CSV table of C-alpha atoms and ligand atoms in Angstrom, one decimal:
chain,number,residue,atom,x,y,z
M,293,UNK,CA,10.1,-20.3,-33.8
M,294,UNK,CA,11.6,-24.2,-34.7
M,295,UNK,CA,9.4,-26.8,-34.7
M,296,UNK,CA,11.3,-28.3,-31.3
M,297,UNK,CA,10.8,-25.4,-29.5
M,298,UNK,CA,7.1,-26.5,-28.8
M,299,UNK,CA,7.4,-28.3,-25.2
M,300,UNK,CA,8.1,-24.8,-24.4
M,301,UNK,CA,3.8,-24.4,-24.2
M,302,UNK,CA,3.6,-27.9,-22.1
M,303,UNK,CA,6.5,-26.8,-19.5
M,304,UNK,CA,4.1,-23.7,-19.1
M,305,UNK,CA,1.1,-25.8,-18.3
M,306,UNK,CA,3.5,-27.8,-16.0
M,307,UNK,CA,4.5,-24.8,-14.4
M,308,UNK,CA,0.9,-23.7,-13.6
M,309,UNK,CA,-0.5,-27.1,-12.3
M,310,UNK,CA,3.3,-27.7,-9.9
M,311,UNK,CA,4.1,-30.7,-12.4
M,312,UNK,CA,8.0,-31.4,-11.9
M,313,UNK,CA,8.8,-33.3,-14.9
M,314,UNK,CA,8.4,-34.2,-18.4
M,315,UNK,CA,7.4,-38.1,-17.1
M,316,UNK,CA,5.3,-36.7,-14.7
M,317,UNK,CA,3.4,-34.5,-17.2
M,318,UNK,CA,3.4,-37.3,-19.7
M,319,UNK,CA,2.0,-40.0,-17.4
M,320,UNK,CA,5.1,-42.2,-17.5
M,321,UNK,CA,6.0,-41.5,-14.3
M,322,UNK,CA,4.6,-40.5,-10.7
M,323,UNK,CA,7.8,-38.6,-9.4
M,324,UNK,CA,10.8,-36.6,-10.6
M,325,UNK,CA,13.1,-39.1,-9.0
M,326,UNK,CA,11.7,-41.8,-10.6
M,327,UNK,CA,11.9,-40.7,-14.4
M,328,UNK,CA,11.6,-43.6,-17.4
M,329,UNK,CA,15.8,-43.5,-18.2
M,330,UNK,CA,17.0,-44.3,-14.7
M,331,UNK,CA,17.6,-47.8,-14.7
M,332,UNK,CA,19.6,-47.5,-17.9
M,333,UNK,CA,21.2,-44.9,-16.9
M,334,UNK,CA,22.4,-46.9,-13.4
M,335,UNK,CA,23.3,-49.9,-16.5
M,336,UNK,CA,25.3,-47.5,-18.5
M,337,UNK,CA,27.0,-45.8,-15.9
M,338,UNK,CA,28.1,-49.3,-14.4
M,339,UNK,CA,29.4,-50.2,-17.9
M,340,UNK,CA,31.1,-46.9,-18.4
M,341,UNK,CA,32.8,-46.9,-15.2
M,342,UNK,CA,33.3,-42.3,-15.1
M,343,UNK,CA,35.9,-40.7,-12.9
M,344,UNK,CA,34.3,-39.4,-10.2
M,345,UNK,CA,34.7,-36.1,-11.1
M,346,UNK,CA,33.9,-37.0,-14.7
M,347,UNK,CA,31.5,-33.4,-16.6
M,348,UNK,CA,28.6,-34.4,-17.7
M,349,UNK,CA,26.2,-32.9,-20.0
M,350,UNK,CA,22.8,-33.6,-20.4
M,351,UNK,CA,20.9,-32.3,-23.8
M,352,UNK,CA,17.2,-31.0,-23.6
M,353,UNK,CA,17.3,-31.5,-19.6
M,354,UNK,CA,14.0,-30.4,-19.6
M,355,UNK,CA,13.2,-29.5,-15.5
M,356,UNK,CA,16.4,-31.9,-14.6
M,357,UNK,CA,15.2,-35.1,-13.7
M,358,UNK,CA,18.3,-36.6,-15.4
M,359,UNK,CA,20.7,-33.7,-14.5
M,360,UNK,CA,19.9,-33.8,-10.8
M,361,UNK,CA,20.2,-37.9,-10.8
M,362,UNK,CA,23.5,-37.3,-11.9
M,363,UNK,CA,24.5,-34.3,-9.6
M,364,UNK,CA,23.9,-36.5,-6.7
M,365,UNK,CA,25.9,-39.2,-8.2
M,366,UNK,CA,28.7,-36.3,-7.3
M,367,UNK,CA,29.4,-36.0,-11.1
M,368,UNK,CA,29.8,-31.9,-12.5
M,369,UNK,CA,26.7,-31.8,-14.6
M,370,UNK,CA,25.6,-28.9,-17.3
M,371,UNK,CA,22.3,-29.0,-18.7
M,372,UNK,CA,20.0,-27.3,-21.6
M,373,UNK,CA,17.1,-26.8,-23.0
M,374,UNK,CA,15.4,-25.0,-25.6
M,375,UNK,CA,13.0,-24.3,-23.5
M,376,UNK,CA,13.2,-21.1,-20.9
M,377,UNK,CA,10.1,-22.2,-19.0
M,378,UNK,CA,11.7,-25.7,-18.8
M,379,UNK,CA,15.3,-24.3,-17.4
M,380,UNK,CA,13.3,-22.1,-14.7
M,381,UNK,CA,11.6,-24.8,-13.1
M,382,UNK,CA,14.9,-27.1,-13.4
M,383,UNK,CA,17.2,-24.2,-11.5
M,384,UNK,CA,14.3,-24.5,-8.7
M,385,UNK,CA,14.5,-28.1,-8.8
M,386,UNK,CA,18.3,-28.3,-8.1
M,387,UNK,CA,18.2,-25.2,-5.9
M,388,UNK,CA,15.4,-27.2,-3.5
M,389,UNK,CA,17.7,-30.3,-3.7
M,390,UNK,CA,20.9,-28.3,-2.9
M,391,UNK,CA,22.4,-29.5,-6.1
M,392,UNK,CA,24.9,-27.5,-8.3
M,393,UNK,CA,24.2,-28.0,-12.2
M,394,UNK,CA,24.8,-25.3,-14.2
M,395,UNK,CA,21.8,-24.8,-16.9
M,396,UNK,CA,21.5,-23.0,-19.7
M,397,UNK,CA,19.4,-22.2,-22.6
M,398,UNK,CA,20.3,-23.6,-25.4
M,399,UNK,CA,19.5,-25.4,-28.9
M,400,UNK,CA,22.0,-28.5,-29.9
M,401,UNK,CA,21.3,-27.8,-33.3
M,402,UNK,CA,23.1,-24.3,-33.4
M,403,UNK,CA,25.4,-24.2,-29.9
M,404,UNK,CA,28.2,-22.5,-29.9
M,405,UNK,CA,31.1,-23.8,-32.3
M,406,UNK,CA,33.7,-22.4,-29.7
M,407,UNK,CA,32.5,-25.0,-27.0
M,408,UNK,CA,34.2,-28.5,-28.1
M,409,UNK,CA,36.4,-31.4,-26.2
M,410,UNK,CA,34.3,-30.5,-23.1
M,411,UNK,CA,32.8,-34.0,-21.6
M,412,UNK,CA,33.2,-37.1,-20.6
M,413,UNK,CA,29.6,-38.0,-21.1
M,414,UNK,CA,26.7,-36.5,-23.1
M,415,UNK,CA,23.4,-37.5,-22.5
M,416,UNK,CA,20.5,-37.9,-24.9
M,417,UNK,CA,17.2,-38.2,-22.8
M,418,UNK,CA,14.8,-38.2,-25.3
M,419,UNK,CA,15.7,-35.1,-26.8
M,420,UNK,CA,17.1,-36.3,-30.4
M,421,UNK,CA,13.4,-37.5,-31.3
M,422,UNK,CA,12.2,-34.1,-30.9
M,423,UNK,CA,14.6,-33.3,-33.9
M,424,UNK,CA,12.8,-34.4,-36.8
M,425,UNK,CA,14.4,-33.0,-40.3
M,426,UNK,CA,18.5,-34.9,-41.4
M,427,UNK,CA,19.7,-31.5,-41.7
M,428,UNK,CA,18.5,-30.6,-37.9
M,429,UNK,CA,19.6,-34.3,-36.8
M,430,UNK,CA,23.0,-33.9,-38.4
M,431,UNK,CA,23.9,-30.6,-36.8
M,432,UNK,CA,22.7,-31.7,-33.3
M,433,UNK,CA,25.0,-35.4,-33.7
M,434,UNK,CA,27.9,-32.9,-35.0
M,435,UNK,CA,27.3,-30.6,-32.0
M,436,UNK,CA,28.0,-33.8,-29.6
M,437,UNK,CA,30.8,-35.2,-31.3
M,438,UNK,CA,32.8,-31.4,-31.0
M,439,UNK,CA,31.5,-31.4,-27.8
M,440,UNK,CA,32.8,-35.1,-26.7
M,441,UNK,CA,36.6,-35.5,-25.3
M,442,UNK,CA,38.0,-37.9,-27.1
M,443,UNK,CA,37.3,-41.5,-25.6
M,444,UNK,CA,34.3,-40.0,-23.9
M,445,UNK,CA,31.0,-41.4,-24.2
M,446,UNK,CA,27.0,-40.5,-25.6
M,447,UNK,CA,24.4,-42.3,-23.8
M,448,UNK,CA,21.2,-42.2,-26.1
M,449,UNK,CA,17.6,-43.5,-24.9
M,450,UNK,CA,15.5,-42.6,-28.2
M,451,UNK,CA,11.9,-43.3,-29.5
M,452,UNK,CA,12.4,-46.7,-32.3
M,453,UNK,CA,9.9,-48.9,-34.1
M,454,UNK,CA,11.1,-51.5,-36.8
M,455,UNK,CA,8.6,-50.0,-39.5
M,456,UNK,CA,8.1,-46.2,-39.1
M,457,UNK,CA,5.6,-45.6,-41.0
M,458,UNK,CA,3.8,-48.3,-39.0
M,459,UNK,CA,4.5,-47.2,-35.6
M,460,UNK,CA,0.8,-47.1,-33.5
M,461,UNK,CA,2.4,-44.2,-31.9
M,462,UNK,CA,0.1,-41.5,-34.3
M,463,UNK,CA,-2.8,-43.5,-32.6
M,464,UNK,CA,-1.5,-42.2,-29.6
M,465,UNK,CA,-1.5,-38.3,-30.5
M,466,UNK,CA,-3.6,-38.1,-33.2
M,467,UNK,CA,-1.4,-37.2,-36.3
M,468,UNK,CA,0.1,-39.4,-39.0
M,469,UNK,CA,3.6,-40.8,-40.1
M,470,UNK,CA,5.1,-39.9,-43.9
M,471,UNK,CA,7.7,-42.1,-45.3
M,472,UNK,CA,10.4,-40.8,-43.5
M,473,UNK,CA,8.8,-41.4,-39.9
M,474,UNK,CA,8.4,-37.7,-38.9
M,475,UNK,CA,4.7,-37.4,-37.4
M,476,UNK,CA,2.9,-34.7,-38.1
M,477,UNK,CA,-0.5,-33.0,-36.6
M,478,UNK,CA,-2.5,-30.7,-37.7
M,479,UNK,CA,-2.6,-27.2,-36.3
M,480,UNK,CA,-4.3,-23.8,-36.7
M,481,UNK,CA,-2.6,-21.0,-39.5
M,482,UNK,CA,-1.8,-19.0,-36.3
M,483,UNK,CA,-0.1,-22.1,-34.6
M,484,UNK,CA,3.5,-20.1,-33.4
M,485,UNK,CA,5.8,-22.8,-34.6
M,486,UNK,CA,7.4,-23.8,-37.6
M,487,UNK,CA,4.6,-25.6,-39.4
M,488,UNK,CA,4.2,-26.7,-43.1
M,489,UNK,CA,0.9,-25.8,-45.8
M,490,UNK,CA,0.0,-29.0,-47.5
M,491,UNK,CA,-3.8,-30.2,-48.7
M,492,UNK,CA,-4.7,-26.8,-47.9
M,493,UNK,CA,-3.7,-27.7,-43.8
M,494,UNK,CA,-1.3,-26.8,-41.6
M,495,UNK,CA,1.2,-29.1,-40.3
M,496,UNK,CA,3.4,-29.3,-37.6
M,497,UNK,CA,6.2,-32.2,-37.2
M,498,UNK,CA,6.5,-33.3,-33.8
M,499,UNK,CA,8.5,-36.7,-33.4
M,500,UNK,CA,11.2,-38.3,-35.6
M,501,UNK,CA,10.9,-42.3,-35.3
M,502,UNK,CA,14.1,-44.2,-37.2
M,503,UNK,CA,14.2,-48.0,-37.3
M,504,UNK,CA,16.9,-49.3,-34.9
M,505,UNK,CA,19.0,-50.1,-37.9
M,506,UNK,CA,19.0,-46.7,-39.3
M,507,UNK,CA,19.6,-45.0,-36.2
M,508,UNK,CA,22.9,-46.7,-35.9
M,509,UNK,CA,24.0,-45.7,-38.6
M,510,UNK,CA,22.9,-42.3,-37.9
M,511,UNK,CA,25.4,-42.3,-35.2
M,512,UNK,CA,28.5,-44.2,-37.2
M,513,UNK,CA,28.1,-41.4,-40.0
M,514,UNK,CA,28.4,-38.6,-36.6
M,515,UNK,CA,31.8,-40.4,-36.3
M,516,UNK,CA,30.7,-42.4,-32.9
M,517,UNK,CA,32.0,-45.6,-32.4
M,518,UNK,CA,28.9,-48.4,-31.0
M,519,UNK,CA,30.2,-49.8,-28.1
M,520,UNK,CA,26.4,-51.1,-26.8
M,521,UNK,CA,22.7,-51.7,-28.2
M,522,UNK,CA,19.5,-52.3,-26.8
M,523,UNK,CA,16.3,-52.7,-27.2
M,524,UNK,CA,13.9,-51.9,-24.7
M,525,UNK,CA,10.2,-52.9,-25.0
M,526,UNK,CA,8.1,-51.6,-21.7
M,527,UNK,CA,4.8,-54.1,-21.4
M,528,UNK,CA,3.1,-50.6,-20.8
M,529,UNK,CA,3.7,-49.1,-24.1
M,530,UNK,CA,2.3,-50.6,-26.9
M,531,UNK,CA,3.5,-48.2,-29.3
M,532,UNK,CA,7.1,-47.6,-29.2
M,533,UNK,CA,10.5,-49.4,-28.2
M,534,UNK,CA,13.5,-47.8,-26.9
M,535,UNK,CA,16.9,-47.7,-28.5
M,536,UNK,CA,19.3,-47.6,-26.4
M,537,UNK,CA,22.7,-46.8,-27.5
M,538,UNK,CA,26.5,-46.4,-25.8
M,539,UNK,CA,28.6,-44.8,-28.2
M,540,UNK,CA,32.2,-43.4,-27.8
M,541,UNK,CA,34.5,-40.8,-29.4
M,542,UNK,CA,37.5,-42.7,-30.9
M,543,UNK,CA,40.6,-41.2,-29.7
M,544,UNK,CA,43.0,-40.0,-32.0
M,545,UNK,CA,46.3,-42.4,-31.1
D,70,SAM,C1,10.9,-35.6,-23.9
D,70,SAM,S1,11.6,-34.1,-23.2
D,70,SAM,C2,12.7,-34.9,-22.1
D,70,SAM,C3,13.3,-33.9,-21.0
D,70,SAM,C4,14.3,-34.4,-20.0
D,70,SAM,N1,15.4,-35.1,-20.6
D,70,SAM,C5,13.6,-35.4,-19.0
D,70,SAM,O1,13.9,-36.6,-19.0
D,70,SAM,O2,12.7,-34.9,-18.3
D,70,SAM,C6,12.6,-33.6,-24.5
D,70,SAM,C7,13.3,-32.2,-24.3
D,70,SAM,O3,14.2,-31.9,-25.3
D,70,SAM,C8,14.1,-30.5,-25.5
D,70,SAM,N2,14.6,-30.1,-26.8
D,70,SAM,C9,14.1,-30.4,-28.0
D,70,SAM,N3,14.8,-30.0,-29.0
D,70,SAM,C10,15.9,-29.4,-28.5
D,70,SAM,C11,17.1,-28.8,-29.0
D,70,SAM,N4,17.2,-28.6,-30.3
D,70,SAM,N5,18.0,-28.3,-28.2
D,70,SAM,C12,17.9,-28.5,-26.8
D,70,SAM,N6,16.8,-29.0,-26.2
D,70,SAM,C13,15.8,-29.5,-27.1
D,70,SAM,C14,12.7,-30.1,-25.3
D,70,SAM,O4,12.4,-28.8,-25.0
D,70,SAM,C15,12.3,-31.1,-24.1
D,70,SAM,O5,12.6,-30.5,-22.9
């Protein structure tokens, strides 16, 4: 199994112990309607203005913090997730709210090449740091673009830190940083997902942190034009910033 299919294991444990939300699981937040991205999302979706019946699609939705947000906004949301576990408890989730989103199982790396020219928005909540290796990265960014209508927009919220290797986020969950800024841990032979041999361990590669400089780029080489940066440092993380991005699709005259 990929390497990003692992919060499939958490969303289990979430399951069990009636724990709505990635936030909520993770300790960043005490309710699913108050996840981490909401007041940017309120900022970008006052600066992006969307017809009211604009589709929106939200990548690694998780339970649907994000997706339901946006449902209630009256917006015609999709949402997926690699993991199954995770789409269960976000059908419930809608279903107890009375929202319609339609979810889905899916991996951005691989979707379907026949979906494209789809949305007016796409939605990145803390899903492209899960996707560590350029190869993975660049098929995901493609996958948006195709999936983009022309002049419509990505909203990213993404793990950043000036000097990767540097970032006091392995601290946090015990592994370490190579060159590149993937951070690996250590994990047993058996350990289901993809993993790496090296010093006679096993490794598995959990987080991709990119400077804020690199992950710009990242997105002008998808084809995205920048139409907003930001920074974000929350006093109660020490260990990470948020980049937050508003990119567009040029159109094509
Ligand atoms: C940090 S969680 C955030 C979930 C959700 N956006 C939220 O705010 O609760 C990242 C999510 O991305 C999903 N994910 C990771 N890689 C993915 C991929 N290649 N395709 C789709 N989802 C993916 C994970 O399963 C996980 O649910």
């Amino acid at each position: 199994m990929k390497y990003y299919e692992g919060h499939e294991d958490i969303y289990k444990k979430a399951k069990k112990s009636n724990i709505s939300s990635w936030d909520e699981f993770s300790k960043q937040s005490e309710s699913f309607e108050e996840f981490c991205m909401k007041e940017y999302l309120e900022t970008a979706l006052g600066r992006i203005k969307p017809v009211s019946n604009a589709r929106v699609l939200e990548i690694g939705c998780g339970t649907g913090p994000i997706s339901c947000f946006l449902a209630q906004k009256g917006y015609i949301v999709d949402g997926f997730d690699v993991s199954h576990t995770a789409i269960e408890i976000a059908r419930t989730n809608a279903k107890d709210r009375g929202l319609d989103i339609h979810y889905s199982v899916d991996d951005i790396c691989s979707i379907s090449k026949t979906r494209s020219d789809i949305y007016d928005i796409i939605i990145d909540g803390h899903c492209m740091h899960c996707i560590t290796y350029d190869s993975d990265r660049h098929a995901a960014l493609t996958n948006v673009f195709n999936l983009l209508k022309e002049g419509g927009y990505f909203v990213v919220d993404t793990m950043s830190w000036e000097d990767p290797i540097k970032c006091p986020l392995y601290e946090q969950i015990d592994g370490r940083f190579d060159e590149q800024g993937i951070l690996w841990h250590e994990v047993k032979e058996n350990y289901p997902y993809d993993k790496v041999k090296y010093e006679n361990k096993y490794w598995f590669c959990s987080r991709r942190i990119m400077n804020p400089a690199d992950l710009e780029n990242e997105l002008k080489q998808a084809g995205l034009l920048i139409e907003y940066i930001e920074l974000h440092k929350d006093d109660t993380v020490e260990y990470l910033l948020d980049f937050r991005a508003i990119c567009r699709k040029p159109m094509s005259d």
